[in-house]
Short mmCIF file of C-alpha atoms in Angstrom, two decimals:
data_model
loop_
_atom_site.label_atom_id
_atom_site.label_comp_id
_atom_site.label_asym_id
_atom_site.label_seq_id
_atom_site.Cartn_x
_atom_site.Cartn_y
_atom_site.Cartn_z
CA UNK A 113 -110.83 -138.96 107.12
CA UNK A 114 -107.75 -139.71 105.49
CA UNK A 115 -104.72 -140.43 107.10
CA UNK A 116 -101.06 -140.69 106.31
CA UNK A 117 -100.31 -144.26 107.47
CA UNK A 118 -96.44 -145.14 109.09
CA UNK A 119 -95.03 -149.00 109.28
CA UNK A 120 -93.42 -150.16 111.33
CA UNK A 121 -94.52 -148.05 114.54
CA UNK A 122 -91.23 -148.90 116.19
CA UNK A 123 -87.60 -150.60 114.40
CA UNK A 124 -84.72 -151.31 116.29
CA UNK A 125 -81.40 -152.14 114.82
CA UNK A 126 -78.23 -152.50 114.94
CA UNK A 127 -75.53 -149.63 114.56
CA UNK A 128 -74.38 -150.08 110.79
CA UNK A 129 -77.22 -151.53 109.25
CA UNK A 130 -79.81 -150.37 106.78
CA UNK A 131 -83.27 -149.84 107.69
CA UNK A 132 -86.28 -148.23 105.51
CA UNK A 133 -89.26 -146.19 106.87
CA UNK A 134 -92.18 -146.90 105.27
CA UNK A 135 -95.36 -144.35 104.59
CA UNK A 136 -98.55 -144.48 102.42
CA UNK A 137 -99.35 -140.68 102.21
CA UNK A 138 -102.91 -139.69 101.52
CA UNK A 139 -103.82 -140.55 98.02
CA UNK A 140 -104.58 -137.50 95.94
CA UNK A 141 -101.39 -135.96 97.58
CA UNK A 142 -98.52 -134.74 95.76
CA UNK A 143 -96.17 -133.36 98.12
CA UNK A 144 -94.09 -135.44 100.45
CA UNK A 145 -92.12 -134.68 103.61
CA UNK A 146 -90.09 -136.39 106.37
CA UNK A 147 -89.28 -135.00 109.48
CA UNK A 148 -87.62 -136.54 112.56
CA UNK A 149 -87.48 -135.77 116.53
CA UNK A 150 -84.64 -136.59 118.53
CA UNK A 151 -85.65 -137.21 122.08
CA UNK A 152 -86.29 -134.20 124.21
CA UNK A 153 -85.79 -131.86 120.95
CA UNK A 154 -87.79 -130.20 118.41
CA UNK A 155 -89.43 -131.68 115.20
CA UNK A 156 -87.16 -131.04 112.30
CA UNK A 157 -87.23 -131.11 108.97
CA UNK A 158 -85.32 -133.61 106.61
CA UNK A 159 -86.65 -133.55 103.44
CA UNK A 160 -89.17 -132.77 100.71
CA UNK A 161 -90.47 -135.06 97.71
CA UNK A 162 -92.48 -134.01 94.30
CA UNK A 163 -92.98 -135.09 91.03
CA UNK A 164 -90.57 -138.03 91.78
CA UNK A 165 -87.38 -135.95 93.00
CA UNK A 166 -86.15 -133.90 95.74
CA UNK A 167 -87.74 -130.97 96.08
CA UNK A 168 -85.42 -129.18 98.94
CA UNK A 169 -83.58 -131.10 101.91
CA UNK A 170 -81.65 -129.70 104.80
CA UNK A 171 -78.64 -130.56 105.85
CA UNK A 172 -79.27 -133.37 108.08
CA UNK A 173 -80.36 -135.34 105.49
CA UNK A 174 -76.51 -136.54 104.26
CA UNK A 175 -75.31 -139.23 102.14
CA UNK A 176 -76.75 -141.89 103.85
CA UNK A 177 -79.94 -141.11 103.21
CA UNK A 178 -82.33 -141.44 100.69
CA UNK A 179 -85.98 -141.20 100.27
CA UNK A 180 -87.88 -142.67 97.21
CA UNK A 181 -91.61 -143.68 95.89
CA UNK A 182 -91.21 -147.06 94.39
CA UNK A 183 -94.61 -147.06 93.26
CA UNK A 184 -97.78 -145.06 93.23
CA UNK A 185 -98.55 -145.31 96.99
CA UNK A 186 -95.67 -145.49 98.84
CA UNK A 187 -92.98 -143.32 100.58
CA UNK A 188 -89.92 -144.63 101.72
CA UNK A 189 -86.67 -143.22 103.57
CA UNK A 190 -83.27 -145.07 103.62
CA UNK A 191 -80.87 -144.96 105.89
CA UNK A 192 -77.47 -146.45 104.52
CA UNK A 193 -75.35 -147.06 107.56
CA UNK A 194 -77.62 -145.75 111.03
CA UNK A 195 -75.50 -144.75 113.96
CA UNK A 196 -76.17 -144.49 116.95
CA UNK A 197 -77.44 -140.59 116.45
CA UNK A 198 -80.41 -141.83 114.01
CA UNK A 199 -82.19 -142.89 117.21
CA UNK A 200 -85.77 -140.41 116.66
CA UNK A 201 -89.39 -140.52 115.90
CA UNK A 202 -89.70 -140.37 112.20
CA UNK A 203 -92.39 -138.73 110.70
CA UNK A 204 -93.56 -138.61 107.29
CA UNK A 205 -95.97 -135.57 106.27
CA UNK A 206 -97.97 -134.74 102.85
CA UNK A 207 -100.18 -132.14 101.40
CA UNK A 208 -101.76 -131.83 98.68
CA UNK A 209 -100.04 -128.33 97.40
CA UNK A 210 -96.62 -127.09 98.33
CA UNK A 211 -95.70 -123.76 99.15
CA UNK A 212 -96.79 -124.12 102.39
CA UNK A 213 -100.75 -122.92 102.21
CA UNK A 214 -101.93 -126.51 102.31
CA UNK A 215 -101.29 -128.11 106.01
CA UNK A 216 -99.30 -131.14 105.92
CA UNK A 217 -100.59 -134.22 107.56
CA UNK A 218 -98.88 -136.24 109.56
CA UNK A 219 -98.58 -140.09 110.21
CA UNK A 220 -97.86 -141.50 113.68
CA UNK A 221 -94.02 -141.82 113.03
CA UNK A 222 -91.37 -144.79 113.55
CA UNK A 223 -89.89 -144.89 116.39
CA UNK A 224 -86.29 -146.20 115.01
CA UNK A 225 -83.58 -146.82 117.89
CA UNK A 226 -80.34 -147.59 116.92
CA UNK A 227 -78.43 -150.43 119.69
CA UNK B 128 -83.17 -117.20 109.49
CA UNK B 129 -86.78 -117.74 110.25
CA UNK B 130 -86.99 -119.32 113.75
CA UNK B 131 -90.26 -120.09 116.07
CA UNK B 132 -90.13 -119.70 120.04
CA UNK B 133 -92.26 -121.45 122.46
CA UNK B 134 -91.14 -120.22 125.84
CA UNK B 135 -93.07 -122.37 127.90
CA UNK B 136 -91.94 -125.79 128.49
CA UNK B 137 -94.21 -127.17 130.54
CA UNK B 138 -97.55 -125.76 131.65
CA UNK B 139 -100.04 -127.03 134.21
CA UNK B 140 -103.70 -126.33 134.23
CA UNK B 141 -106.70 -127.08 136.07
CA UNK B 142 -109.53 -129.10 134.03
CA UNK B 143 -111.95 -126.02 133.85
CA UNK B 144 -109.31 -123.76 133.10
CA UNK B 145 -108.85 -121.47 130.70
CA UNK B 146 -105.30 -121.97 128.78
CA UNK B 147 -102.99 -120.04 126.21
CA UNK B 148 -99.88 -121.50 125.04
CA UNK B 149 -97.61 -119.27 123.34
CA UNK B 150 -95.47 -119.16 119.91
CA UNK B 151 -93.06 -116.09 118.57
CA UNK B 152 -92.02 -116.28 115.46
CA UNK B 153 -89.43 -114.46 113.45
CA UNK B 154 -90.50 -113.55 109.51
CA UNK B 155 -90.56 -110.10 107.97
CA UNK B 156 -93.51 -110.71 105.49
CA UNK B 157 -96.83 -112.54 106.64
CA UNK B 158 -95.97 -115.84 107.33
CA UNK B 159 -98.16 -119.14 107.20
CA UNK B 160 -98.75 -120.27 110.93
CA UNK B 161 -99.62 -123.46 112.52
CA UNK B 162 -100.64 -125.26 115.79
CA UNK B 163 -99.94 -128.94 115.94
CA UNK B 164 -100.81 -131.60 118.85
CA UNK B 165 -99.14 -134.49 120.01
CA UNK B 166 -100.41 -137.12 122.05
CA UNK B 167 -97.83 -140.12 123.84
CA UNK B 168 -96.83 -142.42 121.64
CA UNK B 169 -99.03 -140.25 118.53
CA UNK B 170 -98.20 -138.41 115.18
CA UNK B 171 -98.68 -134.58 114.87
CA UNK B 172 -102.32 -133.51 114.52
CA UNK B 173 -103.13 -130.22 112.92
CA UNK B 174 -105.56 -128.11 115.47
CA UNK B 175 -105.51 -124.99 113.20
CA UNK B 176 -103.61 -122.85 110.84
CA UNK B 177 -103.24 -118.91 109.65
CA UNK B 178 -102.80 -118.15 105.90
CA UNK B 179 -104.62 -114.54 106.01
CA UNK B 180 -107.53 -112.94 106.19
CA UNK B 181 -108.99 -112.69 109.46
CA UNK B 182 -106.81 -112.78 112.20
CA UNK B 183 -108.30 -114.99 114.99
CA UNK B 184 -108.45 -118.71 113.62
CA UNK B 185 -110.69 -121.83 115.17
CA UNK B 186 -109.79 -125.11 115.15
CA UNK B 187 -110.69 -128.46 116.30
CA UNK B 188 -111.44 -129.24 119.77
CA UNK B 189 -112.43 -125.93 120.84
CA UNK B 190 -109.06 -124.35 120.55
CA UNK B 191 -108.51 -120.84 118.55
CA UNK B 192 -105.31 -118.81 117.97
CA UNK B 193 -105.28 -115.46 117.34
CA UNK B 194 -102.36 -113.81 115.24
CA UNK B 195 -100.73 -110.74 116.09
CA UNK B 196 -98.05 -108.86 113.45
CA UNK B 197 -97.35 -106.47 115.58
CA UNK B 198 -96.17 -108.71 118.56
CA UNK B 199 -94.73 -111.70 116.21
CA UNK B 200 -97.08 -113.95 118.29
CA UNK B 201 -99.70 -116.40 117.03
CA UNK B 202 -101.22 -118.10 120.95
CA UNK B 203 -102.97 -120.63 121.14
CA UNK B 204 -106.15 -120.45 123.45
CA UNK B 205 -108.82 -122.80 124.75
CA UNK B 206 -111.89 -121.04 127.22
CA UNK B 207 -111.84 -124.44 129.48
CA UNK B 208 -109.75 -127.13 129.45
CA UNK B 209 -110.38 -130.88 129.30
CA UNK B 210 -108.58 -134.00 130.80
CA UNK B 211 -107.77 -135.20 127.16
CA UNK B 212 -105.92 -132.26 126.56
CA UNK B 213 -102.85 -133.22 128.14
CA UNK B 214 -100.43 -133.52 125.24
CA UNK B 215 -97.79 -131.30 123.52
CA UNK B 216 -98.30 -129.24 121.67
CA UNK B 217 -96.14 -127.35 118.69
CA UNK B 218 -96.33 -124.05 116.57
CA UNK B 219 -94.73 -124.36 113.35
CA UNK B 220 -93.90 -121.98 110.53
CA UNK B 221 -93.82 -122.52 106.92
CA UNK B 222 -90.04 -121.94 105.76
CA UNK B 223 -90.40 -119.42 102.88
CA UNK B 224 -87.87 -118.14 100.58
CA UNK B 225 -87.61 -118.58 96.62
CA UNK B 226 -87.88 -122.67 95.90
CA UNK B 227 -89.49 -123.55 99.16
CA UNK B 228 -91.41 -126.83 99.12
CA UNK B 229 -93.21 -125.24 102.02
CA UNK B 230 -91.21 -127.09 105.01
CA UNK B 231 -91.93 -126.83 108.33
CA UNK B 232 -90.01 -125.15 111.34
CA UNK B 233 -91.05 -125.85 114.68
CA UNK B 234 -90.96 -124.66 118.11
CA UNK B 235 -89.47 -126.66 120.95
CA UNK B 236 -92.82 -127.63 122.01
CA UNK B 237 -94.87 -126.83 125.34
CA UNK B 238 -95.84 -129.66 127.63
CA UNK B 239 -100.00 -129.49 128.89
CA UNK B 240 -100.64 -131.12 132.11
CA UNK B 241 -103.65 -130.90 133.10
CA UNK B 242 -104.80 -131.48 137.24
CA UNK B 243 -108.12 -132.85 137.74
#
């Protein structure tokens, strides 16, 4: 079965720096999603992808961030400046229809801690 | 705002046992529903999911839910539980209003422990 595939499984850096998540989505998806979980708290959502733009984002999802598909395959999110509060599972998600009646599938998230 | 409740945080079976997790959710109009699992140190697997139509849904690994308009509920429900079950598990609701990419919300998440 397809899968959504997440690299690296776990990044650790240092307050400040930059840091891209990476994701492959499944192929003959066109709807892209990243979520993250803080420790101890609930999945939420950060932002949506199609057709090469931002579909819908909440407001987590600030300045220093940035998601983008540099090519036909991958899925990345940016993170300008982490602090210490970026420390969470990332998860990236796709479907292959929006709207909500196609599941999204999820990778195994990044684990990103922030020293 | 649309909002999901799991009121159990942490529930502990016996392998053999039967289980149902539950999951509120607030939405006027019929909403798209959704039971994920996580295992330690794993992504979010689908188990099953409620568009329309009939109202009690199976899934993978012997689980079902079984959606409820009246009560707001969608619970998910295995006849006998396994070892490998032990995991967390998460309802989720589509976010819908006008321009929705179809987003996610979540519950908090209940906790399966399950005693040999």
């Amino acid at each position: 079965e397809p899968e959504v595939t997440q690299t690296p499984s776990h990044q650790v850096t240092q307050m400040g720096q930059e840091v891209i998540l990476r994701c492959v989505p499944i192929s003959n998806h066109l709807y892209f999603y990243w979520y993250r979980q803080i420790l101890g708290q609930k999945v939420e959502f950060l932002v949506s992808f199609y057709n090469n733009e931002i579909s819908e984002k909440s407001e987590i999802f600030d300045d220093q961030f940035s998601v983008e598909r540099p090519d036909g395959s991958n899925f990345t999110l940016k993170i300008r400046s982490t602090k210490l509060e970026d420390s969470a599972m990332y998860f990236c998600a796709s479907s292959d229809r929006g709207l909500g009646n196609q599941p999204q599938h999820f990778g195994d998230g990044t684990r990103l801690s922030i020293l | 705002a649309q909002s999901v409740t799991q009121p159990d945080i942490h529930i502990t079976v016996s392998e053999g046992a039967s289980l149902e997790l539950r999951c509120n959710y607030s939405y006027g109009a019929t909403p798209y529903l959704f039971w994920y699992v996580q295992s330690p140190g794993q992504g979010l697997q689908l188990l099953l999911k409620y568009f329309s139509g009939d109202t009690l849904v199976q899934g993978i690994k012997g689980f079902e839910a079984e959606f409820k308009r009246s009560q707001s509920s969608f619970n998910l429900r295995k006849p006998s539980v396994h070892w490998s079950d032990a995991a967390e598990y998460f309802c989720a609701v589509v976010r819908n209003y006008g321009g929705s990419q179809g987003n996610l919300i979540f519950g908090k998440g209940t906790k399966l422990s399950v005693k040999p």
